[in-house]
Amino acid sequence: RQIWVHAESSDTFIVAVVVPNIHERARVLYIPLATVDPVELCKLPEATSAVKAELEHIAGSHRLPDFFFIRAVLLEPEPFTIEAGLVTPTFKLKRAALRSKYALQINELRASLAP
């Protein structure tokens, strides 16, 4: 699993792009592994809800303040790789590249959360 957490200074919430463990997600959602399509699985609202619930549970169990809770999640079937230019050779996230790649989706998530 990989995760990139994003926040804008003007927002009161954070969003995340998550590359889930596809086999684990399929197991939790009772989808036979032989029929799992990672792209389709990442589009399922119940998959997104389950990941968001897990992240909320983690934040809650560590007693983080509300503004540290991830309010929206985008599931991505393709891992962040060096070849895609999203991580460095030491596997650190390239935040500018991620921001550029996911700009449209992040803006949609932010718009869905804005008051």
mmCIF file of C-alpha atoms in Angstrom:
data_model
loop_
_atom_site.group_PDB
_atom_site.id
_atom_site.type_symbol
_atom_site.label_atom_id
_atom_site.label_comp_id
_atom_site.label_asym_id
_atom_site.label_seq_id
_atom_site.Cartn_x
_atom_site.Cartn_y
_atom_site.Cartn_z
ATOM 1 C CA ARG A 1 0.000 0.000 0.000
ATOM 2 C CA GLN A 2 1.130 3.532 -0.765
ATOM 3 C CA ILE A 3 -0.431 6.788 0.336
ATOM 4 C CA TRP A 4 0.052 10.438 -0.500
ATOM 5 C CA VAL A 5 -1.713 12.892 1.791
ATOM 6 C CA HIS A 6 -2.450 16.337 0.379
ATOM 7 C CA ALA A 7 -3.700 19.574 1.916
ATOM 8 C CA GLU A 8 -3.988 23.132 0.706
ATOM 9 C CA SER A 9 -3.232 25.968 3.092
ATOM 10 C CA SER A 10 -6.665 27.455 2.371
ATOM 11 C CA ASP A 11 -8.527 24.237 3.273
ATOM 12 C CA THR A 12 -9.647 22.935 6.641
ATOM 13 C CA PHE A 13 -9.367 19.300 5.535
ATOM 14 C CA ILE A 14 -6.946 16.873 3.939
ATOM 15 C CA VAL A 15 -7.373 14.361 1.119
ATOM 16 C CA ALA A 16 -5.345 11.329 0.102
ATOM 17 C CA VAL A 17 -4.441 9.252 -2.921
ATOM 18 C CA VAL A 18 -4.081 5.629 -1.860
ATOM 19 C CA VAL A 19 -2.654 2.709 -3.808
ATOM 20 C CA PRO A 20 -4.387 -0.135 -1.987
ATOM 21 C CA ASN A 21 -3.325 -3.737 -1.621
ATOM 22 C CA ILE A 22 -5.679 -5.079 -4.306
ATOM 23 C CA HIS A 23 -5.797 -8.636 -2.946
ATOM 24 C CA GLU A 24 -6.607 -7.402 0.571
ATOM 25 C CA ARG A 25 -9.329 -5.068 -0.756
ATOM 26 C CA ALA A 26 -10.848 -7.921 -2.799
ATOM 27 C CA ARG A 27 -10.832 -10.198 0.251
ATOM 28 C CA VAL A 28 -12.515 -7.580 2.449
ATOM 29 C CA LEU A 29 -15.154 -6.924 -0.236
ATOM 30 C CA TYR A 30 -15.701 -10.660 -0.905
ATOM 31 C CA ILE A 31 -14.594 -10.424 -4.531
ATOM 32 C CA PRO A 32 -13.005 -13.624 -5.891
ATOM 33 C CA LEU A 33 -9.304 -13.022 -6.557
ATOM 34 C CA ALA A 34 -9.546 -14.694 -9.967
ATOM 35 C CA THR A 35 -11.980 -12.007 -11.142
ATOM 36 C CA VAL A 36 -10.356 -8.911 -9.614
ATOM 37 C CA ASP A 37 -9.737 -6.040 -11.993
ATOM 38 C CA PRO A 38 -7.647 -3.462 -10.066
ATOM 39 C CA VAL A 39 -9.023 -0.522 -12.051
ATOM 40 C CA GLU A 40 -12.633 -1.537 -11.477
ATOM 41 C CA LEU A 41 -12.017 -2.344 -7.816
ATOM 42 C CA CYS A 42 -10.595 1.148 -7.240
ATOM 43 C CA LYS A 43 -13.767 2.651 -8.738
ATOM 44 C CA LEU A 44 -16.043 0.878 -6.251
ATOM 45 C CA PRO A 45 -17.529 3.294 -3.693
ATOM 46 C CA GLU A 46 -17.467 0.559 -1.043
ATOM 47 C CA ALA A 47 -13.708 0.083 -1.577
ATOM 48 C CA THR A 48 -13.119 3.804 -1.140
ATOM 49 C CA SER A 49 -15.363 3.902 1.931
ATOM 50 C CA ALA A 50 -13.551 0.960 3.509
ATOM 51 C CA VAL A 51 -10.122 2.564 3.023
ATOM 52 C CA LYS A 52 -11.387 5.896 4.361
ATOM 53 C CA ALA A 53 -12.868 4.131 7.405
ATOM 54 C CA GLU A 54 -9.530 2.397 8.075
ATOM 55 C CA LEU A 55 -7.685 5.714 7.887
ATOM 56 C CA GLU A 56 -10.223 7.319 10.232
ATOM 57 C CA HIS A 57 -9.823 4.428 12.667
ATOM 58 C CA ILE A 58 -6.039 4.847 12.661
ATOM 59 C CA ALA A 59 -6.303 8.604 13.227
ATOM 60 C CA GLY A 60 -8.868 8.098 15.988
ATOM 61 C CA SER A 61 -6.891 5.386 17.743
ATOM 62 C CA HIS A 62 -3.911 7.744 17.876
ATOM 63 C CA ARG A 63 -6.142 10.531 19.204
ATOM 64 C CA LEU A 64 -5.263 12.900 16.407
ATOM 65 C CA PRO A 65 -7.101 16.227 16.199
ATOM 66 C CA ASP A 66 -10.026 16.370 13.749
ATOM 67 C CA PHE A 67 -8.075 18.382 11.193
ATOM 68 C CA PHE A 68 -5.665 15.425 10.778
ATOM 69 C CA PHE A 69 -8.466 13.099 9.655
ATOM 70 C CA ILE A 70 -8.497 12.379 5.938
ATOM 71 C CA ARG A 71 -11.845 13.584 4.577
ATOM 72 C CA ALA A 72 -11.700 12.179 1.040
ATOM 73 C CA VAL A 73 -9.819 9.351 -0.637
ATOM 74 C CA LEU A 74 -8.956 8.572 -4.233
ATOM 75 C CA LEU A 75 -7.984 4.954 -4.898
ATOM 76 C CA GLU A 76 -5.282 4.476 -7.528
ATOM 77 C CA PRO A 77 -4.630 1.007 -9.005
ATOM 78 C CA GLU A 78 -1.141 1.835 -10.294
ATOM 79 C CA PRO A 79 1.702 2.075 -7.752
ATOM 80 C CA PHE A 80 3.811 5.215 -7.456
ATOM 81 C CA THR A 81 7.023 4.236 -9.258
ATOM 82 C CA ILE A 82 10.398 5.637 -10.227
ATOM 83 C CA GLU A 83 9.546 4.992 -13.896
ATOM 84 C CA ALA A 84 6.382 7.071 -13.602
ATOM 85 C CA GLY A 85 8.433 9.856 -12.013
ATOM 86 C CA LEU A 86 6.398 9.801 -8.805
ATOM 87 C CA VAL A 87 9.102 8.588 -6.412
ATOM 88 C CA THR A 88 12.853 9.078 -6.115
ATOM 89 C CA PRO A 89 15.372 6.205 -6.348
ATOM 90 C CA THR A 90 15.206 6.070 -2.527
ATOM 91 C CA PHE A 91 11.379 5.783 -2.778
ATOM 92 C CA LYS A 92 10.574 9.206 -1.390
ATOM 93 C CA LEU A 93 7.426 10.721 -2.844
ATOM 94 C CA LYS A 94 7.858 13.472 -5.422
ATOM 95 C CA ARG A 95 5.121 15.745 -4.161
ATOM 96 C CA ALA A 96 5.233 18.187 -7.078
ATOM 97 C CA ALA A 97 4.913 15.337 -9.590
ATOM 98 C CA LEU A 98 2.049 13.802 -7.608
ATOM 99 C CA ARG A 99 0.326 17.187 -7.345
ATOM 100 C CA SER A 100 0.636 17.607 -11.106
ATOM 101 C CA LYS A 101 -0.547 14.074 -11.977
ATOM 102 C CA TYR A 102 -3.565 14.153 -9.660
ATOM 103 C CA ALA A 103 -4.472 17.861 -9.904
ATOM 104 C CA LEU A 104 -7.878 17.279 -11.516
ATOM 105 C CA GLN A 105 -8.905 14.485 -9.130
ATOM 106 C CA ILE A 106 -7.668 16.423 -6.082
ATOM 107 C CA ASN A 107 -9.618 19.492 -7.154
ATOM 108 C CA GLU A 108 -12.746 17.344 -7.563
ATOM 109 C CA LEU A 109 -12.271 15.874 -4.074
ATOM 110 C CA ARG A 110 -11.709 19.334 -2.605
ATOM 111 C CA ALA A 111 -14.814 20.706 -4.376
ATOM 112 C CA SER A 112 -16.917 17.857 -2.988
ATOM 113 C CA LEU A 113 -15.815 18.782 0.552
ATOM 114 C CA ALA A 114 -15.954 22.566 0.335
ATOM 115 C CA PRO A 115 -18.767 24.216 2.339
#
